[in-house]
């Protein structure tokens, strides 16, 4: 039973708002918010501010102090129960003499799942868990997928014209969308673990693939740049090799060690990894995803190009789309947003659910979750 639904929703909503403040700074830990309530009054609140720092529950209980005796703790995920970078939150909750814990959902991490709640119950603390599962999964989609399916959460970010083109027939793409859309894009970048592009994007645009402007508090949390470059054509003068941030290049097994060593000498922050290929030009994306998981990449932003977008969709690896649509018409032989093999039958095409739209200057941003029809 949920108990007082109105109060639970009110205090849990605040906890989720607090959790959101940690976006881009807590990975590979989840974003978590916590609120301590006594006699209907908030006496403590906190959020997980950065990986390696104190967890949300600790901040909230610290603020509540001795008043936490007999209070209720609202937290957006099951409290952790093992030593990591910090002590178990369950120990702090038990010491605080909290009377009740309302957790949005069980933690999908097998090190915690169910164990944290069990420890609290064994200590005589009332527990209510799972009534805000959807909200918990939404805010930490990458964390959930990483621990349940051992794959990163993949977002396709596409800037296109109203007629679905991402470049003109001559390859010009800067800038299809406006300044406001690009600012939102950088906010999106700051909230993921890695940004992925294909080698053609590197050669044509020479992008930095950083989150700009970097807020002071996020200065050390730039996402990993990931490049799919089957034959290792990345120019040594590329920005991604010369700005001091980390870059990971995937190439095919056919690339010589000599060629790899020559490019790796260019930057101490560069790593080159061989993965199997599906063809001379296309790397095996599932192998790429597995390698990213080994590096604790939970949320991946894919920024192009057309064939890369198409490949992620063809292989059903994309989870979410974020389209920035400009009121421009390119027409003709302009490059279509999503390439790849495509689908012969409409019944097989993926579709977007949970659609949200917003104005970004003169553009429109459309965001939603990708669903793939089950084969009959």
Tab-separated table of C-alpha atoms in Angstrom:
chain	number	residue	atom	x	y	z
A	1	UNK	CA	0.000	0.000	0.000
A	2	UNK	CA	1.196	3.499	-0.779
A	3	UNK	CA	-0.120	5.160	2.387
A	4	UNK	CA	-0.767	8.900	2.127
A	5	UNK	CA	-0.609	9.215	-1.657
A	6	UNK	CA	-0.705	13.011	-1.748
A	7	UNK	CA	2.154	13.507	0.699
A	8	UNK	CA	4.177	10.665	-0.773
A	9	UNK	CA	3.889	12.180	-4.242
A	10	UNK	CA	4.720	15.683	-3.017
A	11	UNK	CA	7.849	14.720	-1.120
A	12	UNK	CA	8.989	12.198	-3.720
A	13	UNK	CA	8.606	14.803	-6.469
A	14	UNK	CA	10.940	17.078	-4.512
A	15	UNK	CA	13.390	14.192	-4.100
A	16	UNK	CA	13.418	13.639	-7.870
A	17	UNK	CA	13.961	17.357	-8.468
A	18	UNK	CA	16.940	17.225	-6.128
A	19	UNK	CA	18.294	14.108	-7.837
A	20	UNK	CA	18.271	15.892	-11.200
A	21	UNK	CA	20.877	18.345	-9.884
A	22	UNK	CA	23.471	15.597	-10.073
A	23	UNK	CA	22.996	14.927	-13.796
A	24	UNK	CA	26.319	14.408	-15.546
A	25	UNK	CA	28.305	14.252	-12.304
A	26	UNK	CA	27.403	10.995	-10.498
A	27	UNK	CA	28.009	8.265	-13.107
A	28	UNK	CA	28.596	5.347	-12.795
A	29	UNK	CA	26.444	5.887	-9.699
A	30	UNK	CA	22.776	6.809	-10.186
A	31	UNK	CA	21.312	10.259	-9.591
A	32	UNK	CA	19.550	10.147	-6.239
A	33	UNK	CA	17.623	12.679	-4.155
A	34	UNK	CA	16.434	12.376	-0.553
A	35	UNK	CA	14.044	14.271	1.716
A	36	UNK	CA	13.537	13.810	5.473
A	37	UNK	CA	10.041	14.676	6.739
A	38	UNK	CA	8.680	14.880	10.284
A	39	UNK	CA	5.159	15.889	11.246
A	40	UNK	CA	4.564	16.961	7.671
A	41	UNK	CA	7.553	19.325	7.663
A	42	UNK	CA	10.765	18.954	5.656
A	43	UNK	CA	13.709	18.858	8.049
A	44	UNK	CA	16.441	17.668	5.695
A	45	UNK	CA	17.159	17.257	1.992
A	46	UNK	CA	20.073	16.301	-0.196
A	47	UNK	CA	21.245	14.805	-3.465
A	48	UNK	CA	24.210	12.814	-4.722
A	49	UNK	CA	26.429	15.608	-6.000
A	50	UNK	CA	29.328	13.783	-7.606
A	51	UNK	CA	30.825	10.328	-7.976
A	52	UNK	CA	32.971	9.536	-4.947
A	53	UNK	CA	31.128	12.008	-2.717
A	54	UNK	CA	28.512	11.449	-0.039
A	55	UNK	CA	25.181	10.019	-1.141
A	56	UNK	CA	21.840	11.837	-1.037
A	57	UNK	CA	20.643	10.143	2.149
A	58	UNK	CA	23.756	11.230	4.055
A	59	UNK	CA	23.324	14.873	3.066
A	60	UNK	CA	19.637	14.826	4.025
A	61	UNK	CA	20.208	13.110	7.380
A	62	UNK	CA	23.107	15.422	8.177
A	63	UNK	CA	20.840	18.419	7.640
A	64	UNK	CA	18.067	16.890	9.759
A	65	UNK	CA	20.423	16.069	12.625
A	66	UNK	CA	18.844	14.731	15.809
A	67	UNK	CA	15.385	15.629	14.521
A	68	UNK	CA	15.526	12.589	12.219
A	69	UNK	CA	14.511	10.324	15.131
A	70	UNK	CA	11.010	9.074	14.227
A	71	UNK	CA	10.975	10.832	10.832
A	72	UNK	CA	10.287	9.500	7.329
A	73	UNK	CA	12.957	9.402	4.637
A	74	UNK	CA	11.881	9.742	1.008
A	75	UNK	CA	14.555	8.580	-1.437
A	76	UNK	CA	14.469	8.072	-5.207
A	77	UNK	CA	16.232	4.695	-5.114
A	78	UNK	CA	16.793	1.905	-2.617
A	79	UNK	CA	19.599	2.936	-0.216
A	80	UNK	CA	22.951	1.275	-0.845
A	81	UNK	CA	24.124	-1.382	1.596
A	82	UNK	CA	27.789	-1.985	0.736
A	83	UNK	CA	31.105	-0.196	1.043
A	84	UNK	CA	32.177	1.530	-2.175
A	85	UNK	CA	33.725	4.978	-2.329
A	86	UNK	CA	31.633	5.768	0.765
A	87	UNK	CA	30.095	3.761	3.660
A	88	UNK	CA	26.687	2.071	3.244
A	89	UNK	CA	23.744	4.467	3.428
A	90	UNK	CA	21.734	1.834	5.284
A	91	UNK	CA	24.126	2.188	8.247
A	92	UNK	CA	23.574	5.950	8.377
A	93	UNK	CA	19.786	5.522	8.163
A	94	UNK	CA	19.729	2.968	10.977
A	95	UNK	CA	21.930	5.171	13.212
A	96	UNK	CA	19.648	8.153	12.578
A	97	UNK	CA	16.667	6.233	14.070
A	98	UNK	CA	14.503	6.990	11.059
A	99	UNK	CA	11.067	5.418	11.527
A	100	UNK	CA	10.126	4.849	7.880
A	101	UNK	CA	11.769	4.801	4.457
A	102	UNK	CA	9.809	5.422	1.261
A	103	UNK	CA	11.972	4.388	-1.717
A	104	UNK	CA	10.857	5.004	-5.303
A	105	UNK	CA	12.162	1.633	-6.490
A	106	UNK	CA	14.569	-1.198	-5.816
A	107	UNK	CA	18.117	-0.590	-7.015
A	108	UNK	CA	18.760	-2.681	-10.191
A	109	UNK	CA	22.408	-3.144	-9.187
A	110	UNK	CA	22.650	-6.773	-7.969
A	111	UNK	CA	24.973	-5.631	-5.160
A	112	UNK	CA	22.044	-3.707	-3.679
A	113	UNK	CA	18.799	-5.070	-5.158
A	114	UNK	CA	16.509	-5.919	-2.236
A	115	UNK	CA	19.403	-6.172	0.202
A	116	UNK	CA	19.264	-2.530	1.298
A	117	UNK	CA	15.554	-2.719	2.094
A	118	UNK	CA	16.050	-6.026	3.898
A	119	UNK	CA	18.721	-4.484	6.151
A	120	UNK	CA	16.408	-1.608	7.038
A	121	UNK	CA	13.483	-3.933	7.793
A	122	UNK	CA	15.713	-6.146	9.935
A	123	UNK	CA	16.562	-3.014	11.943
A	124	UNK	CA	12.864	-2.381	12.574
A	125	UNK	CA	12.407	0.396	10.020
A	126	UNK	CA	9.145	0.467	8.060
A	127	UNK	CA	9.749	0.363	4.302
A	128	UNK	CA	7.588	1.263	1.335
A	129	UNK	CA	9.221	0.635	-2.032
A	130	UNK	CA	8.365	0.486	-5.719
A	131	UNK	CA	5.445	2.910	-6.034
A	132	UNK	CA	7.463	5.340	-8.163
A	133	UNK	CA	9.259	2.795	-10.336
A	134	UNK	CA	8.515	4.530	-13.654
A	135	UNK	CA	9.838	7.858	-12.425
A	136	UNK	CA	12.950	6.157	-11.072
A	137	UNK	CA	13.618	4.354	-14.353
A	138	UNK	CA	13.108	7.557	-16.349
A	139	UNK	CA	15.663	9.640	-14.468
A	140	UNK	CA	18.289	6.859	-14.400
A	141	UNK	CA	17.566	5.060	-17.674
A	142	UNK	CA	21.231	4.398	-18.369
A	143	UNK	CA	21.869	3.007	-14.896
A	144	UNK	CA	18.905	0.628	-15.165
A	145	UNK	CA	19.816	-0.660	-18.633
A	146	UNK	CA	23.478	-1.053	-17.686
A	147	UNK	CA	22.646	-3.253	-14.676
A	148	UNK	CA	19.776	-5.247	-16.194
A	149	UNK	CA	20.842	-5.667	-19.840
A	150	UNK	CA	24.572	-4.899	-19.674
A	151	UNK	CA	24.328	-2.307	-22.456
A	152	UNK	CA	24.486	1.491	-22.530
A	153	UNK	CA	21.346	3.589	-22.936
A	154	UNK	CA	21.642	5.054	-26.455
A	155	UNK	CA	20.249	8.448	-27.459
A	156	UNK	CA	20.281	9.501	-31.122
A	157	UNK	CA	20.641	13.290	-31.362
A	158	UNK	CA	19.769	14.556	-34.843
A	159	UNK	CA	19.717	18.128	-36.163
A	160	UNK	CA	17.684	18.185	-39.365
A	161	UNK	CA	15.665	20.338	-41.717
A	162	UNK	CA	11.877	20.192	-41.867
A	163	UNK	CA	12.143	17.756	-44.787
A	164	UNK	CA	14.452	15.391	-42.882
A	165	UNK	CA	17.887	16.367	-44.219
A	166	UNK	CA	21.040	16.686	-42.126
A	167	UNK	CA	23.193	18.194	-44.883
A	168	UNK	CA	22.880	19.733	-48.342
A	169	UNK	CA	23.918	17.903	-51.502
A	170	UNK	CA	27.404	19.434	-51.105
A	171	UNK	CA	27.685	18.177	-47.534
A	172	UNK	CA	27.127	21.525	-45.804
A	173	UNK	CA	25.515	21.070	-42.384
A	174	UNK	CA	26.616	24.059	-40.290
A	175	UNK	CA	24.307	25.258	-39.117
A	176	UNK	CA	20.938	23.707	-39.935
A	177	UNK	CA	19.544	24.481	-36.490
A	178	UNK	CA	19.868	27.680	-34.483
A	179	UNK	CA	21.856	28.861	-31.484
A	180	UNK	CA	19.208	27.869	-28.923
A	181	UNK	CA	19.093	24.287	-30.210
A	182	UNK	CA	22.867	24.074	-30.022
A	183	UNK	CA	22.817	25.272	-26.400
A	184	UNK	CA	20.290	22.558	-25.552
A	185	UNK	CA	22.548	20.059	-27.337
A	186	UNK	CA	25.447	20.979	-25.077
A	187	UNK	CA	23.250	20.509	-22.021
A	188	UNK	CA	22.371	17.077	-23.392
A	189	UNK	CA	26.067	16.317	-23.870
A	190	UNK	CA	26.868	17.292	-20.291
A	191	UNK	CA	24.444	14.663	-18.997
A	192	UNK	CA	25.890	11.590	-20.746
A	193	UNK	CA	28.995	9.470	-20.279
A	194	UNK	CA	30.096	9.411	-23.914
A	195	UNK	CA	29.453	10.950	-27.351
A	196	UNK	CA	29.801	8.797	-30.472
A	197	UNK	CA	30.288	9.790	-34.119
A	198	UNK	CA	31.512	8.126	-37.287
A	199	UNK	CA	34.803	8.905	-38.992
A	200	UNK	CA	33.122	10.881	-41.791
A	201	UNK	CA	31.861	13.393	-39.231
A	202	UNK	CA	35.402	13.795	-37.878
A	203	UNK	CA	36.918	14.302	-41.329
A	204	UNK	CA	34.197	16.646	-42.618
A	205	UNK	CA	33.448	18.772	-39.527
A	206	UNK	CA	36.462	18.293	-37.220
A	207	UNK	CA	34.206	18.652	-34.150
A	208	UNK	CA	35.443	19.039	-30.572
A	209	UNK	CA	32.597	16.868	-29.195
A	210	UNK	CA	32.758	18.591	-25.806
A	211	UNK	CA	30.030	20.000	-23.589
A	212	UNK	CA	30.255	23.793	-23.844
A	213	UNK	CA	30.227	26.093	-22.043
A	214	UNK	CA	31.577	23.933	-19.240
A	215	UNK	CA	30.153	24.897	-15.859
A	216	UNK	CA	32.838	25.120	-13.199
A	217	UNK	CA	31.257	22.283	-11.236
A	218	UNK	CA	31.361	20.025	-14.303
A	219	UNK	CA	34.874	20.884	-15.472
A	220	UNK	CA	36.211	17.376	-14.859
A	221	UNK	CA	33.191	15.538	-16.234
A	222	UNK	CA	33.582	15.936	-19.982
A	223	UNK	CA	32.042	12.948	-21.785
A	224	UNK	CA	34.304	10.420	-23.434
A	225	UNK	CA	34.544	10.969	-27.212
A	226	UNK	CA	33.989	7.752	-29.178
A	227	UNK	CA	34.812	7.456	-32.893
A	228	UNK	CA	33.911	4.585	-35.196
A	229	UNK	CA	36.797	4.466	-37.647
A	230	UNK	CA	37.121	1.036	-39.256
A	231	UNK	CA	40.307	1.733	-41.243
A	232	UNK	CA	41.757	4.305	-38.795
A	233	UNK	CA	41.585	7.418	-40.951
A	234	UNK	CA	41.300	9.913	-38.075
A	235	UNK	CA	43.577	12.864	-38.989
A	236	UNK	CA	46.318	13.536	-36.448
A	237	UNK	CA	45.324	17.223	-36.458
A	238	UNK	CA	41.753	16.505	-35.341
A	239	UNK	CA	40.470	18.470	-32.368
A	240	UNK	CA	39.550	15.247	-30.568
A	241	UNK	CA	43.242	14.329	-30.440
A	242	UNK	CA	44.626	17.703	-29.456
A	243	UNK	CA	42.542	19.261	-26.667
A	244	UNK	CA	43.576	17.147	-23.682
A	245	UNK	CA	40.264	15.308	-23.263
A	246	UNK	CA	39.810	11.551	-23.538
A	247	UNK	CA	39.048	9.929	-26.891
A	248	UNK	CA	38.338	6.291	-27.716
A	249	UNK	CA	38.608	5.086	-31.324
A	250	UNK	CA	37.231	1.761	-32.494
A	251	UNK	CA	38.791	0.247	-35.612
A	252	UNK	CA	38.662	-3.112	-37.365
A	253	UNK	CA	40.903	-6.048	-36.580
A	254	UNK	CA	42.541	-5.590	-39.994
A	255	UNK	CA	44.282	-2.354	-38.957
A	256	UNK	CA	48.007	-2.875	-38.337
A	257	UNK	CA	49.543	-2.400	-34.896
A	258	UNK	CA	52.065	-0.048	-36.474
A	259	UNK	CA	49.311	2.281	-37.642
A	260	UNK	CA	47.646	2.145	-34.226
A	261	UNK	CA	50.901	2.910	-32.408
A	262	UNK	CA	51.630	5.869	-34.663
A	263	UNK	CA	48.288	7.505	-33.922
A	264	UNK	CA	48.325	6.685	-30.207
A	265	UNK	CA	51.608	8.597	-29.886
A	266	UNK	CA	49.675	11.704	-30.832
A	267	UNK	CA	47.832	11.888	-27.498
A	268	UNK	CA	48.234	10.355	-24.050
A	269	UNK	CA	44.436	10.593	-23.705
A	270	UNK	CA	43.778	8.433	-26.778
A	271	UNK	CA	42.845	4.746	-26.705
A	272	UNK	CA	42.383	2.651	-29.839
A	273	UNK	CA	40.515	-0.654	-29.640
A	274	UNK	CA	40.018	-3.285	-32.315
A	275	UNK	CA	36.567	-4.831	-32.689
A	276	UNK	CA	35.080	-7.273	-35.218
A	277	UNK	CA	33.653	-5.891	-38.462
A	278	UNK	CA	30.398	-6.703	-40.234
A	279	UNK	CA	31.942	-5.555	-43.534
A	280	UNK	CA	35.041	-3.606	-44.679
A	281	UNK	CA	33.272	-0.358	-43.731
A	282	UNK	CA	31.042	-1.212	-40.759
A	283	UNK	CA	32.148	-2.233	-37.293
A	284	UNK	CA	30.102	-4.633	-35.211
A	285	UNK	CA	28.083	-2.275	-33.023
A	286	UNK	CA	27.246	-4.864	-30.385
A	287	UNK	CA	30.967	-5.417	-29.839
A	288	UNK	CA	31.402	-1.655	-29.543
A	289	UNK	CA	28.623	-1.509	-26.939
A	290	UNK	CA	30.207	-4.326	-24.952
A	291	UNK	CA	33.542	-2.499	-24.905
A	292	UNK	CA	31.835	0.668	-23.723
A	293	UNK	CA	30.180	-1.251	-20.899
A	294	UNK	CA	33.603	-2.432	-19.764
A	295	UNK	CA	34.451	1.261	-19.376
A	296	UNK	CA	31.340	1.954	-17.278
A	297	UNK	CA	29.610	3.906	-20.059
A	298	UNK	CA	25.925	3.881	-19.139
A	299	UNK	CA	24.522	6.729	-21.274
A	300	UNK	CA	25.717	7.219	-24.857
A	301	UNK	CA	24.815	10.127	-27.134
A	302	UNK	CA	25.110	9.318	-30.847
A	303	UNK	CA	25.636	12.418	-32.992
A	304	UNK	CA	26.013	11.051	-36.502
A	305	UNK	CA	26.214	10.694	-39.276
A	306	UNK	CA	23.370	9.320	-41.314
A	307	UNK	CA	24.739	5.792	-41.691
A	308	UNK	CA	25.609	5.616	-38.004
A	309	UNK	CA	22.055	6.569	-37.020
A	310	UNK	CA	20.686	4.001	-39.445
A	311	UNK	CA	22.950	1.247	-38.155
A	312	UNK	CA	21.918	1.795	-34.541
A	313	UNK	CA	18.259	1.609	-35.542
A	314	UNK	CA	18.725	-1.370	-37.879
A	315	UNK	CA	20.372	-3.296	-35.045
A	316	UNK	CA	17.773	-2.113	-32.482
A	317	UNK	CA	20.430	-0.587	-30.265
A	318	UNK	CA	18.954	2.922	-29.985
A	319	UNK	CA	16.653	3.625	-27.032
A	320	UNK	CA	15.768	7.276	-27.417
A	321	UNK	CA	15.720	9.982	-30.096
A	322	UNK	CA	16.181	13.725	-29.772
A	323	UNK	CA	15.415	15.562	-33.009
A	324	UNK	CA	16.105	19.260	-33.446
A	325	UNK	CA	13.990	20.268	-36.420
A	326	UNK	CA	14.720	23.516	-38.269
A	327	UNK	CA	12.029	25.260	-40.381
A	328	UNK	CA	14.285	24.981	-43.442
A	329	UNK	CA	13.750	22.968	-46.605
A	330	UNK	CA	16.880	21.487	-48.175
A	331	UNK	CA	15.297	19.093	-50.659
A	332	UNK	CA	16.904	17.407	-53.641
A	333	UNK	CA	19.928	15.237	-52.980
A	334	UNK	CA	20.506	16.479	-49.461
A	335	UNK	CA	21.583	13.794	-46.999
A	336	UNK	CA	18.712	12.028	-45.273
A	337	UNK	CA	18.798	11.995	-41.489
A	338	UNK	CA	18.645	8.223	-41.029
A	339	UNK	CA	20.492	5.997	-43.484
A	340	UNK	CA	21.278	2.316	-43.109
A	341	UNK	CA	19.289	-0.486	-44.705
A	342	UNK	CA	15.917	0.931	-43.753
A	343	UNK	CA	12.690	-1.072	-43.632
A	344	UNK	CA	10.720	-2.573	-46.508
A	345	UNK	CA	7.439	-2.840	-44.598
A	346	UNK	CA	5.790	-0.225	-42.433
A	347	UNK	CA	4.753	-2.937	-39.972
A	348	UNK	CA	8.436	-3.484	-39.139
A	349	UNK	CA	9.387	0.143	-38.572
A	350	UNK	CA	10.289	1.354	-35.079
A	351	UNK	CA	8.091	4.084	-33.627
A	352	UNK	CA	8.511	6.800	-31.046
A	353	UNK	CA	6.522	6.825	-27.794
A	354	UNK	CA	6.379	9.189	-24.805
A	355	UNK	CA	6.812	12.055	-27.254
A	356	UNK	CA	7.722	15.451	-25.808
A	357	UNK	CA	8.129	18.641	-27.797
A	358	UNK	CA	9.550	22.057	-27.023
A	359	UNK	CA	10.459	25.222	-28.862
A	360	UNK	CA	14.189	25.895	-29.108
A	361	UNK	CA	14.385	29.318	-30.687
A	362	UNK	CA	13.003	29.033	-34.217
A	363	UNK	CA	13.411	25.247	-34.113
A	364	UNK	CA	11.307	22.494	-32.582
A	365	UNK	CA	12.844	19.774	-30.426
A	366	UNK	CA	11.126	16.380	-30.406
A	367	UNK	CA	12.160	13.750	-27.878
A	368	UNK	CA	10.841	10.249	-27.286
A	369	UNK	CA	11.556	6.585	-26.646
A	370	UNK	CA	12.130	4.142	-29.497
A	371	UNK	CA	10.022	0.985	-29.644
A	372	UNK	CA	10.698	-1.891	-32.023
A	373	UNK	CA	7.878	-4.139	-33.265
A	374	UNK	CA	8.208	-7.766	-32.304
A	375	UNK	CA	8.686	-10.092	-35.249
A	376	UNK	CA	5.622	-12.242	-35.851
